[in-house]
XYZ file of N, CA and C in Angstrom:
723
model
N 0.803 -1.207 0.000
C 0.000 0.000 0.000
C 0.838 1.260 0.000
N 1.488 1.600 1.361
C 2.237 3.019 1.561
C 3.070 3.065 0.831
N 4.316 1.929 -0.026
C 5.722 2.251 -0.502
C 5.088 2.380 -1.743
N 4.124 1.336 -2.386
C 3.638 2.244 -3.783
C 2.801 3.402 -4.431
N 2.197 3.134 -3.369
C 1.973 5.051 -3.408
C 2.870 5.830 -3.770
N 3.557 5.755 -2.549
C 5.344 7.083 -3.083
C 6.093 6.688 -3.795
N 5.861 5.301 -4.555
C 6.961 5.237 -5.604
C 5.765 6.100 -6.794
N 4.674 5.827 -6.752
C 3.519 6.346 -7.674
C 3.867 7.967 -8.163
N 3.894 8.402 -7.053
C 4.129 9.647 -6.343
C 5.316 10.446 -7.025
N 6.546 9.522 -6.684
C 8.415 10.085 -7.389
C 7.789 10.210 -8.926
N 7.305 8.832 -9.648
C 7.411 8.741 -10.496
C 6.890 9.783 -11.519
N 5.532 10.309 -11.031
C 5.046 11.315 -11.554
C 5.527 12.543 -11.374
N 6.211 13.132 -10.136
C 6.931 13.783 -9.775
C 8.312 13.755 -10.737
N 9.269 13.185 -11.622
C 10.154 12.926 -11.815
C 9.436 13.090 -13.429
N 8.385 12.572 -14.094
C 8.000 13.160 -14.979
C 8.003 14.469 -15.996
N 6.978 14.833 -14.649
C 7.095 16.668 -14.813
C 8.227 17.204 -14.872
N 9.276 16.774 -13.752
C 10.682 17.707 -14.105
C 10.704 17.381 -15.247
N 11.070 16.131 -15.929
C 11.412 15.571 -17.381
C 10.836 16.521 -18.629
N 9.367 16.802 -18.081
C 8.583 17.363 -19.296
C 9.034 18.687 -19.395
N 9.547 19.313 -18.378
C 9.507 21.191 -18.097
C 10.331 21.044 -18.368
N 11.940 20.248 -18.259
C 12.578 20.599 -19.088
C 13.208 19.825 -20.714
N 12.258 19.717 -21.454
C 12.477 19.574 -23.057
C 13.270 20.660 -23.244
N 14.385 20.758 -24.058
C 14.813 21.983 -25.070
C 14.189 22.204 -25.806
N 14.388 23.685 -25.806
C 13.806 24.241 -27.048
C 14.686 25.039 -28.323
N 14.413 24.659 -29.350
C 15.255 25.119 -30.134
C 14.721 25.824 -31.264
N 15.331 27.051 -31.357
C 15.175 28.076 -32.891
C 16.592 28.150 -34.233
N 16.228 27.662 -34.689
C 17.272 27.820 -35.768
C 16.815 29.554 -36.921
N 18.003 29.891 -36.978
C 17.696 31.508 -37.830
C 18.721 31.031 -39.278
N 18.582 31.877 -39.849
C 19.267 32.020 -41.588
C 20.073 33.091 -40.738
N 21.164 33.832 -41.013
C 21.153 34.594 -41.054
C 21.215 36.048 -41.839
N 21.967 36.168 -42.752
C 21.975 37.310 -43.760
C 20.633 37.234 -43.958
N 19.778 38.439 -44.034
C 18.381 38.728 -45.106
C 17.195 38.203 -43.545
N 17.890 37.663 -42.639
C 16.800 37.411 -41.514
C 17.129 38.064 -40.382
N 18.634 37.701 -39.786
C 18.994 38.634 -38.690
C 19.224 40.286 -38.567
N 20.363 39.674 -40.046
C 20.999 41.067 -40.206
C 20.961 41.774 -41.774
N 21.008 42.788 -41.669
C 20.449 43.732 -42.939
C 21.952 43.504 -43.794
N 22.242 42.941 -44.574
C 23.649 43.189 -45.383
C 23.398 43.716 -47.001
N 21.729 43.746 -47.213
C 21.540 44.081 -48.269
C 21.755 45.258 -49.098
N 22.454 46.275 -48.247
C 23.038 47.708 -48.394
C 24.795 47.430 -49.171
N 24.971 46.702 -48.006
C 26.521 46.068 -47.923
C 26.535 45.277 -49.585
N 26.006 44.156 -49.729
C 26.106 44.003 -50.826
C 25.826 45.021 -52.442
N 24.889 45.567 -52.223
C 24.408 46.638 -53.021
C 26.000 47.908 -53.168
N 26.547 48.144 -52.271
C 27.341 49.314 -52.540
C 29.110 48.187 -52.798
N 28.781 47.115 -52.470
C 30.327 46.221 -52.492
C 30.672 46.217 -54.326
N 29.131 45.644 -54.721
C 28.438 45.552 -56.040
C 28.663 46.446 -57.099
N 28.617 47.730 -56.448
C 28.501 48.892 -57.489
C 29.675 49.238 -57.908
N 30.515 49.041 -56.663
C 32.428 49.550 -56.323
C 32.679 48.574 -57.239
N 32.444 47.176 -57.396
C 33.620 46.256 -58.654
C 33.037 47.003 -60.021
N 31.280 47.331 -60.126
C 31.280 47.214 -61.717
C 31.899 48.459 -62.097
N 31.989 49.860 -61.165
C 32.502 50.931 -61.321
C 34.285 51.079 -61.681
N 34.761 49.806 -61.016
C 36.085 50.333 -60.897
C 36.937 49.441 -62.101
N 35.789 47.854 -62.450
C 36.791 47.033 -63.078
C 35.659 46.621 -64.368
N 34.184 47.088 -64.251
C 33.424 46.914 -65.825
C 33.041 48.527 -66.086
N 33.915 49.400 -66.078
C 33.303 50.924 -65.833
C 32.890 50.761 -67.516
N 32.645 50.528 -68.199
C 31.623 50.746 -69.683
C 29.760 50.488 -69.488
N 30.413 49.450 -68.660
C 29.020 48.633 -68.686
C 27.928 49.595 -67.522
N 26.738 49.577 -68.167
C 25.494 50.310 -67.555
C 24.552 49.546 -66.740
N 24.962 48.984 -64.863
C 24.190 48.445 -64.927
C 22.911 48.876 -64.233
N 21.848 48.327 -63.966
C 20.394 48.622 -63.211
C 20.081 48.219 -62.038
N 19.358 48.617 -61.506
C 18.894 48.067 -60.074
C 18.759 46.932 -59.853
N 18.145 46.351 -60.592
C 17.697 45.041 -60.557
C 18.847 43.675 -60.831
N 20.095 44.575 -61.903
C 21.215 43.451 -61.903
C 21.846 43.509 -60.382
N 21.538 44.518 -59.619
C 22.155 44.476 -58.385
C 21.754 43.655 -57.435
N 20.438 43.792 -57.402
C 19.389 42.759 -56.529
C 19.853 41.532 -57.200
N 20.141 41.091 -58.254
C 20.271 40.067 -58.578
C 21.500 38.921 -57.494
N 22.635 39.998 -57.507
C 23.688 39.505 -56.786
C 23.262 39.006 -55.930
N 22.506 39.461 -54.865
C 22.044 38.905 -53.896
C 22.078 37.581 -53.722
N 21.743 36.810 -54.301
C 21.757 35.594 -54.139
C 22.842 34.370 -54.371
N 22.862 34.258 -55.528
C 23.721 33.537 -56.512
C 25.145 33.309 -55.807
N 26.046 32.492 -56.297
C 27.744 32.842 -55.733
C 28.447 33.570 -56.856
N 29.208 34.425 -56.170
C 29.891 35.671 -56.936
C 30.160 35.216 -58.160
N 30.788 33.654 -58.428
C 31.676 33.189 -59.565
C 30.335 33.089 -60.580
N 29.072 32.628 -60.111
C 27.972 32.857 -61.356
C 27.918 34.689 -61.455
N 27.591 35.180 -60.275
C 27.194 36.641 -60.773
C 28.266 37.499 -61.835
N 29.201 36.945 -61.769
C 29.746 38.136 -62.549
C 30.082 37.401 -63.939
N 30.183 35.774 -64.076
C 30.186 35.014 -64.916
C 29.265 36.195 -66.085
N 28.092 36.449 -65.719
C 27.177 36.765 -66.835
C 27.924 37.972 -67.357
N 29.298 39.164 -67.049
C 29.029 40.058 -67.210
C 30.198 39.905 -68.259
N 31.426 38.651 -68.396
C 32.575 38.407 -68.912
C 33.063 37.019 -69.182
N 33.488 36.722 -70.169
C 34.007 35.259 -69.710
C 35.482 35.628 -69.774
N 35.855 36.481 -69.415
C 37.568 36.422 -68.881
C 38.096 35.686 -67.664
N 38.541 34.726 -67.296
C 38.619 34.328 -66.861
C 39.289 35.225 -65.154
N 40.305 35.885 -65.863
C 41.378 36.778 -65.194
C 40.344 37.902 -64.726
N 39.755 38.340 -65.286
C 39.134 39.671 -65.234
C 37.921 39.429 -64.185
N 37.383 37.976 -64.240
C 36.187 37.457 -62.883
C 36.511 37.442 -61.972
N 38.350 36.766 -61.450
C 38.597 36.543 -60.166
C 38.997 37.876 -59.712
N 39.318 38.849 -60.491
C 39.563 40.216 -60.063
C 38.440 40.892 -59.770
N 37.376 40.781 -60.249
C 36.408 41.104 -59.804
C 35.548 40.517 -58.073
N 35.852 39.127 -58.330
C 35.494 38.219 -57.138
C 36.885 39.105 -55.620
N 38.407 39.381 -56.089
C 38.583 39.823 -54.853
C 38.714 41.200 -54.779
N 38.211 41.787 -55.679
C 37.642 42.882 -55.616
C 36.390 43.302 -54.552
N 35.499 42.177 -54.852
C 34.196 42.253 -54.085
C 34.418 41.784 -52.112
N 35.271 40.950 -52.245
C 35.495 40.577 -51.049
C 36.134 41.682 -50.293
N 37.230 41.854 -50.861
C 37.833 42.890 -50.162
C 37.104 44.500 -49.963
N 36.344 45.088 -50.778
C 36.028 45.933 -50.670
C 34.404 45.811 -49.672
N 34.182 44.473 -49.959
C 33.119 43.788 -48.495
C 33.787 43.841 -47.198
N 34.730 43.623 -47.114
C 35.103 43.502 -45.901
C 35.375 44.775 -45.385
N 35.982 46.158 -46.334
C 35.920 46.973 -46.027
C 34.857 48.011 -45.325
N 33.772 47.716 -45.793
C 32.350 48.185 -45.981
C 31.766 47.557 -44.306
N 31.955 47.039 -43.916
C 31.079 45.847 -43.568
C 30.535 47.042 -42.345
N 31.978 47.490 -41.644
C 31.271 47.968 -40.241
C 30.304 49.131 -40.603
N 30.006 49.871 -41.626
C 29.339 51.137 -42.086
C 27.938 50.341 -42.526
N 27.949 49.397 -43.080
C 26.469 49.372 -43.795
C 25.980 47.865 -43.009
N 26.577 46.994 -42.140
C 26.132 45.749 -41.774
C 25.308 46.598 -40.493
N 24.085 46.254 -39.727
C 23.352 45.921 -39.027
C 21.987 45.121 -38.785
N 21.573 44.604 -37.033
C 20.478 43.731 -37.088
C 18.868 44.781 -37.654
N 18.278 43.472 -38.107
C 16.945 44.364 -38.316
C 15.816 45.347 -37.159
N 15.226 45.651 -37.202
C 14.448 46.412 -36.705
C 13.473 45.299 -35.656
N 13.995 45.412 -34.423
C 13.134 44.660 -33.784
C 13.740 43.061 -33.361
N 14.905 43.050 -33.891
C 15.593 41.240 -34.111
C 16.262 41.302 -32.389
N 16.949 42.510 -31.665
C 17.562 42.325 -31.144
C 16.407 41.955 -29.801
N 15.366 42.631 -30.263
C 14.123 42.206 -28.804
C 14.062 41.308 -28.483
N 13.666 40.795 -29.780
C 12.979 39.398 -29.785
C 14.317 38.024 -29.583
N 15.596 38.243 -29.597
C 16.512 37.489 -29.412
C 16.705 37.474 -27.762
N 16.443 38.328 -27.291
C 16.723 39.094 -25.605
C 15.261 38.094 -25.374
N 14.226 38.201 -25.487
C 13.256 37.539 -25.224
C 13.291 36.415 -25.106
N 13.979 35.698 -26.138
C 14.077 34.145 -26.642
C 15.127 33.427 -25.540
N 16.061 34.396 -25.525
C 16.940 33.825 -24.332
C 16.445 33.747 -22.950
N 15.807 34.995 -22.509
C 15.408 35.129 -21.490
C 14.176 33.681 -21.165
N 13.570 33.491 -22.335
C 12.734 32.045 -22.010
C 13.648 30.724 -22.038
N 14.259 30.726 -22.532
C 15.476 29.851 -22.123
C 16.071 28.628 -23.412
N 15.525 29.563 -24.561
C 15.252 28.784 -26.149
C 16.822 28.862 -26.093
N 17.513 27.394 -26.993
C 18.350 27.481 -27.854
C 18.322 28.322 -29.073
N 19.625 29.111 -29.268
C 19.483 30.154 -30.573
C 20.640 29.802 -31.735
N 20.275 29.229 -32.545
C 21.256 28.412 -33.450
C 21.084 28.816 -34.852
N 22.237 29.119 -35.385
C 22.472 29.763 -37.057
C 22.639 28.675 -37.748
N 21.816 28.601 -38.915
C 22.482 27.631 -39.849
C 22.762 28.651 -41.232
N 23.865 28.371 -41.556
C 24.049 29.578 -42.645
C 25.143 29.218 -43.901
N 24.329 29.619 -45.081
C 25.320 28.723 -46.369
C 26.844 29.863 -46.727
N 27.228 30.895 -45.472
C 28.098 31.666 -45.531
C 29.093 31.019 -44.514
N 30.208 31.039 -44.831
C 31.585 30.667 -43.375
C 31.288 31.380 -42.199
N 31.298 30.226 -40.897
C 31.293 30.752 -39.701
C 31.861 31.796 -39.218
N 33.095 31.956 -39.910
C 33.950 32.992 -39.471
C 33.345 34.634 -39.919
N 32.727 34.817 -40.853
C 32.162 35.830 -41.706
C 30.718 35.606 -40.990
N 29.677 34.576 -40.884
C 28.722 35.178 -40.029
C 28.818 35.757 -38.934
N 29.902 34.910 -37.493
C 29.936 35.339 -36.601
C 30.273 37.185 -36.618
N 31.402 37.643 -37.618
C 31.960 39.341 -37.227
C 30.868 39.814 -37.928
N 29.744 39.179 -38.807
C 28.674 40.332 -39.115
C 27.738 40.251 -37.419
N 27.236 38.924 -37.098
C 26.559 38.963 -35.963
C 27.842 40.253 -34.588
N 28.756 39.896 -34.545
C 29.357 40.747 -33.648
C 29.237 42.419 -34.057
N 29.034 42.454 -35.459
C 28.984 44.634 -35.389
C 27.866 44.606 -35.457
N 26.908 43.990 -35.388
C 25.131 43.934 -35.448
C 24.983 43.536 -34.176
N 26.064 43.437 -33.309
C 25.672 43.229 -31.693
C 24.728 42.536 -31.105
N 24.258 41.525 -31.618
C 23.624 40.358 -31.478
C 24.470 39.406 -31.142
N 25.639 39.032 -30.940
C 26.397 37.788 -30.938
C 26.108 36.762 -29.258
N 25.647 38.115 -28.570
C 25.514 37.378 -27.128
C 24.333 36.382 -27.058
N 23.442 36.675 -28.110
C 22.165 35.538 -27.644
C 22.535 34.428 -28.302
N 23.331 34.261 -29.325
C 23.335 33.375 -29.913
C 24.552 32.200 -29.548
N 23.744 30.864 -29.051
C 24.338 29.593 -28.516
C 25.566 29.076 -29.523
N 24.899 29.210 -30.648
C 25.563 27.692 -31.703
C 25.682 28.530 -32.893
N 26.697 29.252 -34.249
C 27.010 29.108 -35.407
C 26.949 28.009 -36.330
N 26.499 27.687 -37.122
C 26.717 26.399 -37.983
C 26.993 26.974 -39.370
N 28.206 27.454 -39.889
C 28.432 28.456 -41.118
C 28.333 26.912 -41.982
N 28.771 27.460 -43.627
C 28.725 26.685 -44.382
C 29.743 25.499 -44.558
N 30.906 25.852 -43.847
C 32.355 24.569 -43.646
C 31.703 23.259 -42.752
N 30.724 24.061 -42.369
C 30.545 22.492 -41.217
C 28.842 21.839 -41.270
N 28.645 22.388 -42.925
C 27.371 21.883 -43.051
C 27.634 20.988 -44.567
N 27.254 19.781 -44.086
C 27.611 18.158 -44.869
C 27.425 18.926 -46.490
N 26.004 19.848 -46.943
C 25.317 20.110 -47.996
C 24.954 21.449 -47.799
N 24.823 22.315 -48.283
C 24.252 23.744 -48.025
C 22.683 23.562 -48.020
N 22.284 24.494 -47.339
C 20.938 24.541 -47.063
C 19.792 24.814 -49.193
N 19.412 24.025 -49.550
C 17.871 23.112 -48.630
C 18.492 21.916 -48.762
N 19.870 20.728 -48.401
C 19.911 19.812 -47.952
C 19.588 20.189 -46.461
N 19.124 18.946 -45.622
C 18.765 18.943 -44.303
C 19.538 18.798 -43.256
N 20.904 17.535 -43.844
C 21.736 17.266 -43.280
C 22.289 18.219 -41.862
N 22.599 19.120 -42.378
C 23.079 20.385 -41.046
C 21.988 20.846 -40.010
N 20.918 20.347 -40.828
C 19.571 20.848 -38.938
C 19.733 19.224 -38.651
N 19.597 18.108 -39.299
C 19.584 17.039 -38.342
C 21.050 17.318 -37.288
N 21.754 17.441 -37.818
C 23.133 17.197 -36.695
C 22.618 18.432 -35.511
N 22.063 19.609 -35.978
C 21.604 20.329 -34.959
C 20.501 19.874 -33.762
N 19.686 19.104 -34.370
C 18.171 18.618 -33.939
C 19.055 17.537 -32.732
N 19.577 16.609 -33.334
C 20.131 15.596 -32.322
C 21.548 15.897 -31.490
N 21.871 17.023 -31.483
C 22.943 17.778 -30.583
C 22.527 18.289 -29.358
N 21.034 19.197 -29.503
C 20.270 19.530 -28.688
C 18.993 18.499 -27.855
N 18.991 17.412 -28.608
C 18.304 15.945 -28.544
C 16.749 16.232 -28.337
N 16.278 17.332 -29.687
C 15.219 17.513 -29.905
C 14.573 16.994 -31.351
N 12.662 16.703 -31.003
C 11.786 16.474 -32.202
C 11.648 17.378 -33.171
N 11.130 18.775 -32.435
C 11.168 19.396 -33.188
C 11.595 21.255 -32.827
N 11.492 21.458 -33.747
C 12.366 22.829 -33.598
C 11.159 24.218 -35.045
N 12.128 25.185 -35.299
C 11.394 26.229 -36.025
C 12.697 26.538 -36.577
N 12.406 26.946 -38.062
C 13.766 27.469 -39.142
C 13.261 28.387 -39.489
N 13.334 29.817 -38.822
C 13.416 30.849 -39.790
C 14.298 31.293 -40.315
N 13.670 32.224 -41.664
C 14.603 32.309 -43.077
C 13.770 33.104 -43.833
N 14.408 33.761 -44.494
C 14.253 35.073 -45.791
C 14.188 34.153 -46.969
N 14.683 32.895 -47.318
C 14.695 32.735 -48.803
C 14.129 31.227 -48.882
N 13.584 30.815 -50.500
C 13.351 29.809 -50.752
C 13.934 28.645 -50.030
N 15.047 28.747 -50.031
C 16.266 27.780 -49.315
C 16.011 27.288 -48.263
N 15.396 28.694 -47.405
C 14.680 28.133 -45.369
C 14.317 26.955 -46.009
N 12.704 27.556 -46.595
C 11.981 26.982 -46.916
C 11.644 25.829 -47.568
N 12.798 25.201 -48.350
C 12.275 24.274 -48.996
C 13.634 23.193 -47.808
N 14.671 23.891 -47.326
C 15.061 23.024 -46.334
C 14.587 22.617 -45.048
N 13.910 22.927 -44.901
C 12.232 22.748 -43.876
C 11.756 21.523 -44.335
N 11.096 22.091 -45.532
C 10.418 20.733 -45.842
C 11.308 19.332 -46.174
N 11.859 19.515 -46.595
C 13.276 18.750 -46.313
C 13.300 17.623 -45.129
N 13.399 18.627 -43.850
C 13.839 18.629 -42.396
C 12.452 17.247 -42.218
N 11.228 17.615 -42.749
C 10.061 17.378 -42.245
C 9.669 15.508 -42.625
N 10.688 15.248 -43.723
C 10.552 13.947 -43.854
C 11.627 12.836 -42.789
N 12.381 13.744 -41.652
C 12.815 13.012 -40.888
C 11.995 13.484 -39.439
N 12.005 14.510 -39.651
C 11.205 15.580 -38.219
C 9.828 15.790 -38.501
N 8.380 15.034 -38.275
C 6.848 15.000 -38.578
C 6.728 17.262 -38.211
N 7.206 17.001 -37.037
C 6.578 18.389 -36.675
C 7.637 19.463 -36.989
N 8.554 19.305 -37.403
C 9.672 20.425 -37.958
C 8.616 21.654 -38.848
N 8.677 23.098 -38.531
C 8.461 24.073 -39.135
C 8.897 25.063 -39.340
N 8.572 25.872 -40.517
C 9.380 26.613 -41.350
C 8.466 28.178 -40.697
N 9.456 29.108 -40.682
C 8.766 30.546 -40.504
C 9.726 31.686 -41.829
N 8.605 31.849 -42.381
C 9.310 32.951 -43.410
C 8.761 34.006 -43.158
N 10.248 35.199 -43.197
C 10.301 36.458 -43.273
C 10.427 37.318 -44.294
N 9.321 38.061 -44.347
C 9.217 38.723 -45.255
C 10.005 40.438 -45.553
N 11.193 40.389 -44.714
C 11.201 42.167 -44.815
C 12.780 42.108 -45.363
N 12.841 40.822 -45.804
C 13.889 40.916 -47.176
C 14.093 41.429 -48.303
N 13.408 39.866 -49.114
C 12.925 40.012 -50.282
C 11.759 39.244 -51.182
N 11.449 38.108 -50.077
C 10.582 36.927 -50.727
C 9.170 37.818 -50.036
N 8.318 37.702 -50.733
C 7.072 38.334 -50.296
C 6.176 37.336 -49.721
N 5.336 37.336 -49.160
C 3.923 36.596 -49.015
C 3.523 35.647 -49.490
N 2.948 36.340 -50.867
C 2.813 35.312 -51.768
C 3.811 34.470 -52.102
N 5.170 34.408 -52.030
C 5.884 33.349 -52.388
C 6.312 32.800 -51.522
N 6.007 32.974 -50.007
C 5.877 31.979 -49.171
C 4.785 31.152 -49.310
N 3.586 31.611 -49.573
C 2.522 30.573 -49.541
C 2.559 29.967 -50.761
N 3.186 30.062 -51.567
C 3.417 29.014 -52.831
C 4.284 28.006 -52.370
N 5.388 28.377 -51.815
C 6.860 27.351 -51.244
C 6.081 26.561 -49.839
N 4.600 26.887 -49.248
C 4.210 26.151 -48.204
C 5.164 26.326 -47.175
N 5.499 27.455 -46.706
C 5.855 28.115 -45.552
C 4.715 28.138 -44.636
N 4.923 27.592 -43.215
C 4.236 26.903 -42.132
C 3.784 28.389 -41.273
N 4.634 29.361 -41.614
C 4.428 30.894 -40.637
C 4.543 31.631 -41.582
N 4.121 32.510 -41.732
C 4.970 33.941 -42.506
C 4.929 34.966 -41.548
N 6.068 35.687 -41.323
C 5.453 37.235 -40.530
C 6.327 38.341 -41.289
N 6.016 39.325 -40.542
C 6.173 40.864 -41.600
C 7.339 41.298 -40.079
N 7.419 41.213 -39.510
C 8.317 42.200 -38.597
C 8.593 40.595 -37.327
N 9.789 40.890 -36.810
C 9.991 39.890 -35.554
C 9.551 39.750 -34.282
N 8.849 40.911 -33.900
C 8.698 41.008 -33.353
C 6.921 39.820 -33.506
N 6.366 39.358 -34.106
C 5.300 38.497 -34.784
C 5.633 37.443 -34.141
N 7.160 36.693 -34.124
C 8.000 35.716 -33.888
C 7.033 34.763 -32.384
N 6.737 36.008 -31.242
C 5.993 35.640 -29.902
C 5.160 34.652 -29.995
N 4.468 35.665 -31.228
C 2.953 34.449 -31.403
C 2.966 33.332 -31.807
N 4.091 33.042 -32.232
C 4.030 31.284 -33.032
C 4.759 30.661 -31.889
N 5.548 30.961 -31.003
C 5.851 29.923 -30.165
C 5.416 29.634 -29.466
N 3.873 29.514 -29.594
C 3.139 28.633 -28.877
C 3.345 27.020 -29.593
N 3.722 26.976 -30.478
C 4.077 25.752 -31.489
C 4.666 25.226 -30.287
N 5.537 25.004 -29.658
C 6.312 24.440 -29.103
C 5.659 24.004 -27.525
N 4.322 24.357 -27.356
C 3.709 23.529 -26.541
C 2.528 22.890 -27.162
N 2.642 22.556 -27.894
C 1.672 21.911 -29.270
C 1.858 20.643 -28.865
């Protein structure tokens, strides 16, 4: 009677601790989600075509283009000199790196909601198809670097993001089901869904104050969309789901 009772008793008792503490984990993109570099690229951009394609006329939109792509395609389209691309490529780097502390900062509202996230006691983890070494000094002049637990740059991810490979090693490091990937680009997003044929409840949150709009989250079946981070509050109720 009395000893199984209180073993009844521990056991449920010993539960609850178990349950209260699950980790919780947020994975971020960073460029185009944390931190604004879209200036940075835009003026890194203008300095190569000015100084080393000065004939060529280009437009807004070949600029936005950069954005994405790796340098060796972007400028591919503008030459096939071979000599004349990689001069351009450390052209861009270097005059990036120059740039960085003037035009790199976090978005409007990112640093709240990171102070928040910690303060609840979330894991804050980067997965990012850029080198650790280059996310971390943008996260450090965007002064965000303190909330964030874990870097995962592109050297130490098996496949670049939308392979999944780099959130599983994250997911089972932290020895969690499921988690949230926000992200600015197709890439979150379709590495989400990705995530979701090993992880049932893995979800994707896309941000829109990049460049992917609304509507092309709800085409790519993005699980959240929000317009500002501060939005971020309301969905983590997911995580007592």
């Amino acid at each position: 009677g009395m000893s199984l009772a209180f073993t009844q008793c521990m056991m449920e008792k010993e539960e609850e601790v178990v349950e209260y503490q699950e980790p919780r984990l947020i994975l971020f993109d960073c460029d185009g989600t944390l931190i604004d570099t879209f200036e940075l690229i835009q003026e890194s951009t203008k300095k190569v075509f000015d100084t080393l394609l000065p004939n060529y006329k280009y437009t807004q939109e070949e600029i936005y283009a950069i954005f994405g792509p790796l340098l060796d395609e972007s400028f591919r389209k503008y030459t096939d000199d071979e000599e004349l691309i990689k001069k351009c490529i450390d052209l861009y780097r270097q005059v990036n790196n120059e740039m960085h502390e003037k035009y790199v900062h976090a978005y409007d509202g990112i640093k709240e909601i990171l102070h928040h996230l910690q303060e609840e006691g979330y894991y804050i983890v980067i997965v990012s198809n850029k080198v650790t070494e280059a996310v971390e000094y943008g996260l450090k002049i965007s002064g965000i670097d303190e909330y964030i637990d874990y870097v995962m740059g592109a050297e130490q991810l098996p496949s670049p993001k939308p392979n999944p490979e780099g959130i599983y090693i994250m997911m089972e490091k932290y020895g969690v089901k499921k988690a949230l990937l926000v992200g600015d680009t197709k890439f979150d997003i379709e590495c989400a869904n990705n995530v979701k044929t090993k992880y049932k409840k893995f979800k994707s949150v896309g941000v829109t104050w990049c460049q992917t709009s609304e509507a092309e989250f709800k085409e790519l079946n993005a699980d959240y969309i929000i317009n500002h981070p501060s939005e971020l509050k309301e969905i983590l109720k997911y995580y007592d789901e």
